[in-house]
Amino acid sequence: MKVADKNKNVAPVECEAPNLQDKKSENLLKYLVIGIVFGIVFVKAEIISWFRIQEMFRLQSFFMYGVIGSAVMVGIISVQLIKRFNIKSISGETIIIPKKEFRKGQIIGGLIFGLGWALTGACPGPLFAQIGSGFTVVTVTLLSAIVGTWVYGKFADKLPN
Amino acid sequence: MEQFIEWISQPWPWWVAGPIIGLTVPALLILGNKTFGISSSLRHICAACVPAGIPFFTYNWRKEMWNLVFVLGVLIGGFLATTFLANPDTIVVAEATQHDLAALGITDYSSLMPAEIFTWENLFTGKGLLFFIIGGFLVGFGTRYAGGCTSGHAIMGISSLQWPSVVATIFFMVGGFLMTHVFLGPLMSLVGF
């Protein structure tokens, strides 16, 4: 009886341990794959180009508006479908989208980011793709962006929000 | 096969790129219940490397490892596309933009980024200070202050119909227009263009 009880407790643990680890590495791998697809699109559609961002802010090409507009349309439709049909994540969880609260930061910070966006020709995603596509000096821009994030974190409670 | 290679080497149109980017939203939600956003990766790097006891950076960043793996993927994707799928021709940029940029001293269209700016030789010059150091700082500081960047607010936030994200996106654009039309010219001549 005692041995059986012991086995009862041990058996599932033995089974679960390797599974859990498999699940963990597989989990991360899928994000790597989505990231790779994302990076390829950024380069192939030339979204990482400083020139494309200049065209956009000078209102001289529809391209970036087409990219962002169609991405948002597909995103809206997808999120509505997920909500309407109560689609669960593959691990069976209810999909949760955190609510964003309005803060002054979205105005002041947004403005500051926009200034940097037009200078660097990149938002954070394209920064990584630019480095990957051989513009290695952009690692300096990325480091500076990390410093910027850190400085925000340091003074977050002193800034108007 | 040759035709395929030729086709894949062409720059992809916006109506291919935009929908694929949009599909990242449901892909991350369904595959892992994750909300799309890239600038958070910068925060996780701070939390992992220099938390310095700052409350904003003291959280379990290991839980957000997926986000760091995702941006590593973006970097690898950039490498793969440039190494194996690159467009052999020069980038096509709107004539009006070429005209405006020529006035600022930018005329090299041999790669995706202007060679007059994005080189290591410029690092310790006024150009490097403006485009890499100040530009990068504004991007990092601004996105975190705004609580997200173009992916987190413009794509994910608007996709889930959150009005604060619409506000953020509007101010991203306002900042970009301001820099391009008001500050860029004077700043560029200041750093030697």
PDB file of N, CA and C in Angstrom, chain B residues 31-125:
ATOM      1  N   LEU B  31      -0.853  31.468 -30.206  1.00  0.00           N
ATOM      2  CA  LEU B  31       0.233  30.532 -29.900  1.00  0.00           C
ATOM      3  C   LEU B  31       0.713  30.645 -28.457  1.00  0.00           C
ATOM      4  N   GLY B  32       0.535  31.813 -27.839  1.00  0.00           N
ATOM      5  CA  GLY B  32       1.107  31.917 -26.490  1.00  0.00           C
ATOM      6  C   GLY B  32       0.406  32.898 -25.569  1.00  0.00           C
ATOM      7  N   ASN B  33      -0.776  33.403 -25.998  1.00  0.00           N
ATOM      8  CA  ASN B  33      -1.489  34.395 -25.198  1.00  0.00           C
ATOM      9  C   ASN B  33      -0.597  35.610 -24.897  1.00  0.00           C
ATOM     10  N   LYS B  34       0.181  36.015 -25.889  1.00  0.00           N
ATOM     11  CA  LYS B  34       1.091  37.153 -25.728  1.00  0.00           C
ATOM     12  C   LYS B  34       0.593  38.336 -26.548  1.00  0.00           C
ATOM     13  N   THR B  35       0.723  39.532 -25.957  1.00  0.00           N
ATOM     14  CA  THR B  35       0.359  40.715 -26.741  1.00  0.00           C
ATOM     15  C   THR B  35       1.608  41.272 -27.418  1.00  0.00           C
ATOM     16  N   PHE B  36       1.427  41.568 -28.705  1.00  0.00           N
ATOM     17  CA  PHE B  36       2.504  42.034 -29.555  1.00  0.00           C
ATOM     18  C   PHE B  36       3.053  43.368 -29.066  1.00  0.00           C
ATOM     19  N   GLY B  37       4.387  43.461 -29.034  1.00  0.00           N
ATOM     20  CA  GLY B  37       5.036  44.703 -28.634  1.00  0.00           C
ATOM     21  C   GLY B  37       6.525  44.470 -28.642  1.00  0.00           C
ATOM     22  N   ILE B  38       7.272  45.405 -29.179  1.00  0.00           N
ATOM     23  CA  ILE B  38       8.709  45.168 -29.321  1.00  0.00           C
ATOM     24  C   ILE B  38       9.521  46.010 -28.346  1.00  0.00           C
ATOM     25  N   SER B  39       9.042  47.237 -28.051  1.00  0.00           N
ATOM     26  CA  SER B  39       9.872  48.114 -27.218  1.00  0.00           C
ATOM     27  C   SER B  39      10.044  47.558 -25.809  1.00  0.00           C
ATOM     28  N   SER B  40       9.123  46.672 -25.371  1.00  0.00           N
ATOM     29  CA  SER B  40       9.294  46.078 -24.031  1.00  0.00           C
ATOM     30  C   SER B  40      10.601  45.296 -23.944  1.00  0.00           C
ATOM     31  N   SER B  41      11.093  44.810 -25.100  1.00  0.00           N
ATOM     32  CA  SER B  41      12.358  44.064 -25.084  1.00  0.00           C
ATOM     33  C   SER B  41      13.481  44.935 -24.514  1.00  0.00           C
ATOM     34  N   LEU B  42      13.445  46.244 -24.805  1.00  0.00           N
ATOM     35  CA  LEU B  42      14.481  47.157 -24.304  1.00  0.00           C
ATOM     36  C   LEU B  42      14.407  47.227 -22.773  1.00  0.00           C
ATOM     37  N   ARG B  43      13.170  47.239 -22.255  1.00  0.00           N
ATOM     38  CA  ARG B  43      12.983  47.270 -20.807  1.00  0.00           C
ATOM     39  C   ARG B  43      13.497  45.973 -20.178  1.00  0.00           C
ATOM     40  N   HIS B  44      13.213  44.835 -20.831  1.00  0.00           N
ATOM     41  CA  HIS B  44      13.670  43.553 -20.275  1.00  0.00           C
ATOM     42  C   HIS B  44      15.198  43.493 -20.266  1.00  0.00           C
ATOM     43  N   ILE B  45      15.835  44.067 -21.296  1.00  0.00           N
ATOM     44  CA  ILE B  45      17.300  44.075 -21.328  1.00  0.00           C
ATOM     45  C   ILE B  45      17.829  44.890 -20.146  1.00  0.00           C
ATOM     46  N   CYS B  46      17.204  46.044 -19.876  1.00  0.00           N
ATOM     47  CA  CYS B  46      17.591  46.848 -18.712  1.00  0.00           C
ATOM     48  C   CYS B  46      17.416  46.042 -17.437  1.00  0.00           C
ATOM     49  N   ALA B  47      16.273  45.379 -17.317  1.00  0.00           N
ATOM     50  CA  ALA B  47      15.972  44.621 -16.093  1.00  0.00           C
ATOM     51  C   ALA B  47      16.970  43.482 -15.920  1.00  0.00           C
ATOM     52  N   ALA B  48      17.404  42.890 -17.029  1.00  0.00           N
ATOM     53  CA  ALA B  48      18.324  41.754 -16.951  1.00  0.00           C
ATOM     54  C   ALA B  48      19.752  42.217 -16.670  1.00  0.00           C
ATOM     55  N   CYS B  49      20.137  43.369 -17.214  1.00  0.00           N
ATOM     56  CA  CYS B  49      21.549  43.791 -17.128  1.00  0.00           C
ATOM     57  C   CYS B  49      21.823  44.819 -16.033  1.00  0.00           C
ATOM     58  N   VAL B  50      21.043  45.910 -16.001  1.00  0.00           N
ATOM     59  CA  VAL B  50      21.318  46.958 -15.009  1.00  0.00           C
ATOM     60  C   VAL B  50      20.052  47.395 -14.273  1.00  0.00           C
ATOM     61  N   PRO B  51      19.451  46.488 -13.487  1.00  0.00           N
ATOM     62  CA  PRO B  51      18.218  46.884 -12.775  1.00  0.00           C
ATOM     63  C   PRO B  51      18.485  47.984 -11.742  1.00  0.00           C
ATOM     64  N   ALA B  52      19.699  47.990 -11.136  1.00  0.00           N
ATOM     65  CA  ALA B  52      20.143  49.064 -10.234  1.00  0.00           C
ATOM     66  C   ALA B  52      19.129  49.400  -9.144  1.00  0.00           C
ATOM     67  N   GLY B  53      18.346  48.406  -8.753  1.00  0.00           N
ATOM     68  CA  GLY B  53      17.373  48.605  -7.690  1.00  0.00           C
ATOM     69  C   GLY B  53      16.245  49.564  -8.017  1.00  0.00           C
ATOM     70  N   ILE B  54      16.088  49.888  -9.317  1.00  0.00           N
ATOM     71  CA  ILE B  54      15.013  50.796  -9.729  1.00  0.00           C
ATOM     72  C   ILE B  54      13.713  49.982  -9.802  1.00  0.00           C
ATOM     73  N   PRO B  55      12.652  50.452  -9.133  1.00  0.00           N
ATOM     74  CA  PRO B  55      11.419  49.650  -9.116  1.00  0.00           C
ATOM     75  C   PRO B  55      10.941  49.272 -10.527  1.00  0.00           C
ATOM     76  N   PHE B  56      11.104  50.201 -11.476  1.00  0.00           N
ATOM     77  CA  PHE B  56      10.635  49.982 -12.855  1.00  0.00           C
ATOM     78  C   PHE B  56      11.311  48.774 -13.502  1.00  0.00           C
ATOM     79  N   PHE B  57      12.491  48.403 -12.980  1.00  0.00           N
ATOM     80  CA  PHE B  57      13.224  47.291 -13.596  1.00  0.00           C
ATOM     81  C   PHE B  57      13.334  46.070 -12.686  1.00  0.00           C
ATOM     82  N   THR B  58      12.678  46.130 -11.530  1.00  0.00           N
ATOM     83  CA  THR B  58      12.745  44.953 -10.664  1.00  0.00           C
ATOM     84  C   THR B  58      11.470  44.139 -10.807  1.00  0.00           C
ATOM     85  N   TYR B  59      11.498  43.235 -11.746  1.00  0.00           N
ATOM     86  CA  TYR B  59      10.415  42.267 -11.966  1.00  0.00           C
ATOM     87  C   TYR B  59      11.079  41.042 -12.575  1.00  0.00           C
ATOM     88  N   ASN B  60      10.332  39.975 -12.682  1.00  0.00           N
ATOM     89  CA  ASN B  60      10.917  38.741 -13.188  1.00  0.00           C
ATOM     90  C   ASN B  60      10.999  38.766 -14.716  1.00  0.00           C
ATOM     91  N   TRP B  61      12.097  39.330 -15.220  1.00  0.00           N
ATOM     92  CA  TRP B  61      12.228  39.462 -16.686  1.00  0.00           C
ATOM     93  C   TRP B  61      12.323  38.102 -17.374  1.00  0.00           C
ATOM     94  N   ARG B  62      12.728  37.069 -16.624  1.00  0.00           N
ATOM     95  CA  ARG B  62      12.838  35.733 -17.243  1.00  0.00           C
ATOM     96  C   ARG B  62      11.490  35.269 -17.774  1.00  0.00           C
ATOM     97  N   LYS B  63      10.421  35.724 -17.117  1.00  0.00           N
ATOM     98  CA  LYS B  63       9.070  35.373 -17.577  1.00  0.00           C
ATOM     99  C   LYS B  63       8.786  35.970 -18.955  1.00  0.00           C
ATOM    100  N   GLU B  64       9.502  37.028 -19.285  1.00  0.00           N
ATOM    101  CA  GLU B  64       9.274  37.724 -20.557  1.00  0.00           C
ATOM    102  C   GLU B  64      10.318  37.327 -21.593  1.00  0.00           C
ATOM    103  N   MET B  65      10.978  36.221 -21.331  1.00  0.00           N
ATOM    104  CA  MET B  65      12.034  35.737 -22.222  1.00  0.00           C
ATOM    105  C   MET B  65      11.553  35.620 -23.668  1.00  0.00           C
ATOM    106  N   TRP B  66      10.290  35.262 -23.849  1.00  0.00           N
ATOM    107  CA  TRP B  66       9.756  35.087 -25.206  1.00  0.00           C
ATOM    108  C   TRP B  66       9.988  36.341 -26.049  1.00  0.00           C
ATOM    109  N   ASN B  67       9.864  37.503 -25.388  1.00  0.00           N
ATOM    110  CA  ASN B  67       9.982  38.774 -26.096  1.00  0.00           C
ATOM    111  C   ASN B  67      11.409  38.972 -26.601  1.00  0.00           C
ATOM    112  N   LEU B  68      12.389  38.545 -25.790  1.00  0.00           N
ATOM    113  CA  LEU B  68      13.795  38.662 -26.183  1.00  0.00           C
ATOM    114  C   LEU B  68      14.118  37.668 -27.305  1.00  0.00           C
ATOM    115  N   VAL B  69      13.535  36.471 -27.220  1.00  0.00           N
ATOM    116  CA  VAL B  69      13.723  35.480 -28.280  1.00  0.00           C
ATOM    117  C   VAL B  69      13.107  35.997 -29.584  1.00  0.00           C
ATOM    118  N   PHE B  70      11.957  36.650 -29.458  1.00  0.00           N
ATOM    119  CA  PHE B  70      11.270  37.218 -30.619  1.00  0.00           C
ATOM    120  C   PHE B  70      12.146  38.263 -31.330  1.00  0.00           C
ATOM    121  N   VAL B  71      12.748  39.180 -30.570  1.00  0.00           N
ATOM    122  CA  VAL B  71      13.577  40.203 -31.229  1.00  0.00           C
ATOM    123  C   VAL B  71      14.882  39.606 -31.771  1.00  0.00           C
ATOM    124  N   LEU B  72      15.374  38.540 -31.120  1.00  0.00           N
ATOM    125  CA  LEU B  72      16.528  37.835 -31.691  1.00  0.00           C
ATOM    126  C   LEU B  72      16.132  37.272 -33.060  1.00  0.00           C
ATOM    127  N   GLY B  73      14.906  36.739 -33.135  1.00  0.00           N
ATOM    128  CA  GLY B  73      14.386  36.245 -34.409  1.00  0.00           C
ATOM    129  C   GLY B  73      14.325  37.349 -35.461  1.00  0.00           C
ATOM    130  N   VAL B  74      13.891  38.547 -35.061  1.00  0.00           N
ATOM    131  CA  VAL B  74      13.822  39.678 -36.000  1.00  0.00           C
ATOM    132  C   VAL B  74      15.215  39.969 -36.565  1.00  0.00           C
ATOM    133  N   LEU B  75      16.208  39.923 -35.682  1.00  0.00           N
ATOM    134  CA  LEU B  75      17.599  40.170 -36.105  1.00  0.00           C
ATOM    135  C   LEU B  75      18.053  39.081 -37.095  1.00  0.00           C
ATOM    136  N   ILE B  76      17.769  37.821 -36.758  1.00  0.00           N
ATOM    137  CA  ILE B  76      18.149  36.709 -37.643  1.00  0.00           C
ATOM    138  C   ILE B  76      17.402  36.823 -38.979  1.00  0.00           C
ATOM    139  N   GLY B  77      16.116  37.165 -38.915  1.00  0.00           N
ATOM    140  CA  GLY B  77      15.326  37.331 -40.132  1.00  0.00           C
ATOM    141  C   GLY B  77      15.931  38.406 -41.032  1.00  0.00           C
ATOM    142  N   GLY B  78      16.376  39.496 -40.426  1.00  0.00           N
ATOM    143  CA  GLY B  78      17.022  40.567 -41.188  1.00  0.00           C
ATOM    144  C   GLY B  78      18.261  40.050 -41.889  1.00  0.00           C
ATOM    145  N   PHE B  79      19.029  39.230 -41.163  1.00  0.00           N
ATOM    146  CA  PHE B  79      20.243  38.641 -41.733  1.00  0.00           C
ATOM    147  C   PHE B  79      19.896  37.707 -42.898  1.00  0.00           C
ATOM    148  N   LEU B  80      18.916  36.822 -42.690  1.00  0.00           N
ATOM    149  CA  LEU B  80      18.549  35.846 -43.728  1.00  0.00           C
ATOM    150  C   LEU B  80      18.060  36.551 -44.993  1.00  0.00           C
ATOM    151  N   ALA B  81      17.188  37.539 -44.804  1.00  0.00           N
ATOM    152  CA  ALA B  81      16.615  38.227 -45.968  1.00  0.00           C
ATOM    153  C   ALA B  81      17.697  38.949 -46.754  1.00  0.00           C
ATOM    154  N   THR B  82      18.658  39.550 -46.032  1.00  0.00           N
ATOM    155  CA  THR B  82      19.703  40.302 -46.713  1.00  0.00           C
ATOM    156  C   THR B  82      20.708  39.364 -47.372  1.00  0.00           C
ATOM    157  N   THR B  83      20.976  38.229 -46.728  1.00  0.00           N
ATOM    158  CA  THR B  83      21.987  37.314 -47.252  1.00  0.00           C
ATOM    159  C   THR B  83      21.456  36.482 -48.412  1.00  0.00           C
ATOM    160  N   PHE B  84      20.215  36.009 -48.302  1.00  0.00           N
ATOM    161  CA  PHE B  84      19.726  35.052 -49.300  1.00  0.00           C
ATOM    162  C   PHE B  84      18.647  35.587 -50.232  1.00  0.00           C
ATOM    163  N   LEU B  85      17.953  36.639 -49.822  1.00  0.00           N
ATOM    164  CA  LEU B  85      16.803  37.081 -50.624  1.00  0.00           C
ATOM    165  C   LEU B  85      16.961  38.535 -51.083  1.00  0.00           C
ATOM    166  N   ALA B  86      18.180  39.033 -51.080  1.00  0.00           N
ATOM    167  CA  ALA B  86      18.367  40.476 -51.295  1.00  0.00           C
ATOM    168  C   ALA B  86      18.000  40.905 -52.707  1.00  0.00           C
ATOM    169  N   ASN B  87      17.478  42.101 -52.787  1.00  0.00           N
ATOM    170  CA  ASN B  87      17.171  42.725 -54.065  1.00  0.00           C
ATOM    171  C   ASN B  87      18.465  43.300 -54.636  1.00  0.00           C
ATOM    172  N   PRO B  88      18.888  42.854 -55.834  1.00  0.00           N
ATOM    173  CA  PRO B  88      20.167  43.330 -56.362  1.00  0.00           C
ATOM    174  C   PRO B  88      20.138  44.794 -56.817  1.00  0.00           C
ATOM    175  N   ASP B  89      18.931  45.319 -57.076  1.00  0.00           N
ATOM    176  CA  ASP B  89      18.843  46.695 -57.594  1.00  0.00           C
ATOM    177  C   ASP B  89      18.877  47.712 -56.460  1.00  0.00           C
ATOM    178  N   THR B  90      19.108  48.971 -56.834  1.00  0.00           N
ATOM    179  CA  THR B  90      19.090  50.022 -55.818  1.00  0.00           C
ATOM    180  C   THR B  90      17.647  50.273 -55.382  1.00  0.00           C
ATOM    181  N   ILE B  91      17.505  50.806 -54.190  1.00  0.00           N
ATOM    182  CA  ILE B  91      16.168  51.038 -53.640  1.00  0.00           C
ATOM    183  C   ILE B  91      15.456  52.155 -54.411  1.00  0.00           C
ATOM    184  N   VAL B  92      14.177  51.923 -54.699  1.00  0.00           N
ATOM    185  CA  VAL B  92      13.397  52.923 -55.431  1.00  0.00           C
ATOM    186  C   VAL B  92      12.737  53.856 -54.414  1.00  0.00           C
ATOM    187  N   VAL B  93      13.064  55.124 -54.493  1.00  0.00           N
ATOM    188  CA  VAL B  93      12.521  56.107 -53.555  1.00  0.00           C
ATOM    189  C   VAL B  93      11.777  57.176 -54.360  1.00  0.00           C
ATOM    190  N   ALA B  94      10.659  57.647 -53.831  1.00  0.00           N
ATOM    191  CA  ALA B  94       9.851  58.657 -54.531  1.00  0.00           C
ATOM    192  C   ALA B  94      10.724  59.838 -54.984  1.00  0.00           C
ATOM    193  N   GLU B  95      10.444  60.316 -56.201  1.00  0.00           N
ATOM    194  CA  GLU B  95      11.263  61.413 -56.762  1.00  0.00           C
ATOM    195  C   GLU B  95      11.261  62.634 -55.865  1.00  0.00           C
ATOM    196  N   ALA B  96      10.089  62.962 -55.367  1.00  0.00           N
ATOM    197  CA  ALA B  96       9.977  64.163 -54.538  1.00  0.00           C
ATOM    198  C   ALA B  96      10.873  64.033 -53.303  1.00  0.00           C
ATOM    199  N   THR B  97      10.905  62.803 -52.732  1.00  0.00           N
ATOM    200  CA  THR B  97      11.749  62.581 -51.547  1.00  0.00           C
ATOM    201  C   THR B  97      13.220  62.711 -51.923  1.00  0.00           C
ATOM    202  N   GLN B  98      13.589  62.125 -53.073  1.00  0.00           N
ATOM    203  CA  GLN B  98      14.982  62.227 -53.530  1.00  0.00           C
ATOM    204  C   GLN B  98      15.379  63.694 -53.665  1.00  0.00           C
ATOM    205  N   HIS B  99      14.457  64.466 -54.184  1.00  0.00           N
ATOM    206  CA  HIS B  99      14.712  65.896 -54.393  1.00  0.00           C
ATOM    207  C   HIS B  99      14.927  66.594 -53.049  1.00  0.00           C
ATOM    208  N   ASP B 100      14.032  66.304 -52.094  1.00  0.00           N
ATOM    209  CA  ASP B 100      14.146  66.917 -50.762  1.00  0.00           C
ATOM    210  C   ASP B 100      15.434  66.492 -50.056  1.00  0.00           C
ATOM    211  N   LEU B 101      15.769  65.184 -50.177  1.00  0.00           N
ATOM    212  CA  LEU B 101      16.944  64.679 -49.468  1.00  0.00           C
ATOM    213  C   LEU B 101      18.235  65.191 -50.092  1.00  0.00           C
ATOM    214  N   ALA B 102      18.224  65.402 -51.418  1.00  0.00           N
ATOM    215  CA  ALA B 102      19.414  65.938 -52.084  1.00  0.00           C
ATOM    216  C   ALA B 102      19.760  67.304 -51.503  1.00  0.00           C
ATOM    217  N   ALA B 103      18.702  68.080 -51.198  1.00  0.00           N
ATOM    218  CA  ALA B 103      18.916  69.405 -50.619  1.00  0.00           C
ATOM    219  C   ALA B 103      19.574  69.301 -49.244  1.00  0.00           C
ATOM    220  N   LEU B 104      19.373  68.142 -48.567  1.00  0.00           N
ATOM    221  CA  LEU B 104      19.977  67.941 -47.247  1.00  0.00           C
ATOM    222  C   LEU B 104      21.349  67.278 -47.349  1.00  0.00           C
ATOM    223  N   GLY B 105      21.717  66.835 -48.564  1.00  0.00           N
ATOM    224  CA  GLY B 105      23.027  66.210 -48.738  1.00  0.00           C
ATOM    225  C   GLY B 105      22.995  64.698 -48.805  1.00  0.00           C
ATOM    226  N   ILE B 106      21.808  64.111 -49.002  1.00  0.00           N
ATOM    227  CA  ILE B 106      21.685  62.650 -49.103  1.00  0.00           C
ATOM    228  C   ILE B 106      21.393  62.265 -50.551  1.00  0.00           C
ATOM    229  N   THR B 107      22.339  61.553 -51.171  1.00  0.00           N
ATOM    230  CA  THR B 107      22.150  61.203 -52.589  1.00  0.00           C
ATOM    231  C   THR B 107      22.465  59.740 -52.891  1.00  0.00           C
ATOM    232  N   ASP B 108      22.957  58.997 -51.894  1.00  0.00           N
ATOM    233  CA  ASP B 108      23.397  57.616 -52.126  1.00  0.00           C
ATOM    234  C   ASP B 108      22.248  56.639 -51.858  1.00  0.00           C
ATOM    235  N   TYR B 109      21.773  55.964 -52.926  1.00  0.00           N
ATOM    236  CA  TYR B 109      20.665  55.020 -52.778  1.00  0.00           C
ATOM    237  C   TYR B 109      21.119  53.587 -53.028  1.00  0.00           C
ATOM    238  N   SER B 110      22.420  53.321 -52.774  1.00  0.00           N
ATOM    239  CA  SER B 110      22.953  51.994 -53.090  1.00  0.00           C
ATOM    240  C   SER B 110      22.503  50.936 -52.082  1.00  0.00           C
ATOM    241  N   SER B 111      22.098  51.348 -50.885  1.00  0.00           N
ATOM    242  CA  SER B 111      21.565  50.352 -49.940  1.00  0.00           C
ATOM    243  C   SER B 111      20.338  50.906 -49.239  1.00  0.00           C
ATOM    244  N   LEU B 112      19.737  50.086 -48.375  1.00  0.00           N
ATOM    245  CA  LEU B 112      18.465  50.467 -47.752  1.00  0.00           C
ATOM    246  C   LEU B 112      18.601  51.688 -46.850  1.00  0.00           C
ATOM    247  N   MET B 113      19.826  51.872 -46.319  1.00  0.00           N
ATOM    248  CA  MET B 113      20.062  53.012 -45.439  1.00  0.00           C
ATOM    249  C   MET B 113      21.052  53.946 -46.115  1.00  0.00           C
ATOM    250  N   PRO B 114      20.904  55.259 -45.963  1.00  0.00           N
ATOM    251  CA  PRO B 114      21.833  56.173 -46.632  1.00  0.00           C
ATOM    252  C   PRO B 114      23.269  56.000 -46.127  1.00  0.00           C
ATOM    253  N   ALA B 115      24.181  55.728 -47.063  1.00  0.00           N
ATOM    254  CA  ALA B 115      25.584  55.492 -46.696  1.00  0.00           C
ATOM    255  C   ALA B 115      26.237  56.752 -46.145  1.00  0.00           C
ATOM    256  N   GLU B 116      25.629  57.925 -46.393  1.00  0.00           N
ATOM    257  CA  GLU B 116      26.197  59.167 -45.856  1.00  0.00           C
ATOM    258  C   GLU B 116      26.014  59.259 -44.345  1.00  0.00           C
ATOM    259  N   ILE B 117      25.074  58.475 -43.799  1.00  0.00           N
ATOM    260  CA  ILE B 117      24.806  58.564 -42.357  1.00  0.00           C
ATOM    261  C   ILE B 117      25.248  57.315 -41.609  1.00  0.00           C
ATOM    262  N   PHE B 118      24.779  56.160 -42.063  1.00  0.00           N
ATOM    263  CA  PHE B 118      24.876  54.950 -41.230  1.00  0.00           C
ATOM    264  C   PHE B 118      26.152  54.146 -41.445  1.00  0.00           C
ATOM    265  N   THR B 119      27.297  54.757 -41.130  1.00  0.00           N
ATOM    266  CA  THR B 119      28.572  54.041 -41.177  1.00  0.00           C
ATOM    267  C   THR B 119      29.311  54.246 -39.865  1.00  0.00           C
ATOM    268  N   TRP B 120      30.227  53.308 -39.580  1.00  0.00           N
ATOM    269  CA  TRP B 120      31.015  53.388 -38.345  1.00  0.00           C
ATOM    270  C   TRP B 120      31.910  54.630 -38.343  1.00  0.00           C
ATOM    271  N   GLU B 121      32.310  55.078 -39.540  1.00  0.00           N
ATOM    272  CA  GLU B 121      33.192  56.263 -39.608  1.00  0.00           C
ATOM    273  C   GLU B 121      32.518  57.491 -38.988  1.00  0.00           C
ATOM    274  N   ASN B 122      31.187  57.497 -39.031  1.00  0.00           N
ATOM    275  CA  ASN B 122      30.460  58.655 -38.504  1.00  0.00           C
ATOM    276  C   ASN B 122      30.247  58.604 -37.000  1.00  0.00           C
ATOM    277  N   LEU B 123      30.660  57.489 -36.390  1.00  0.00           N
ATOM    278  CA  LEU B 123      30.292  57.280 -34.983  1.00  0.00           C
ATOM    279  C   LEU B 123      30.736  58.427 -34.070  1.00  0.00           C
ATOM    280  N   PHE B 124      32.004  58.831 -34.190  1.00  0.00           N
ATOM    281  CA  PHE B 124      32.516  59.852 -33.264  1.00  0.00           C
ATOM    282  C   PHE B 124      32.483  61.249 -33.873  1.00  0.00           C
ATOM    283  N   THR B 125      31.473  61.489 -34.716  1.00  0.00           N
ATOM    284  CA  THR B 125      31.307  62.813 -35.311  1.00  0.00           C
ATOM    285  C   THR B 125      29.941  63.356 -34.882  1.00  0.00           C
TER     286      THR B 125
END
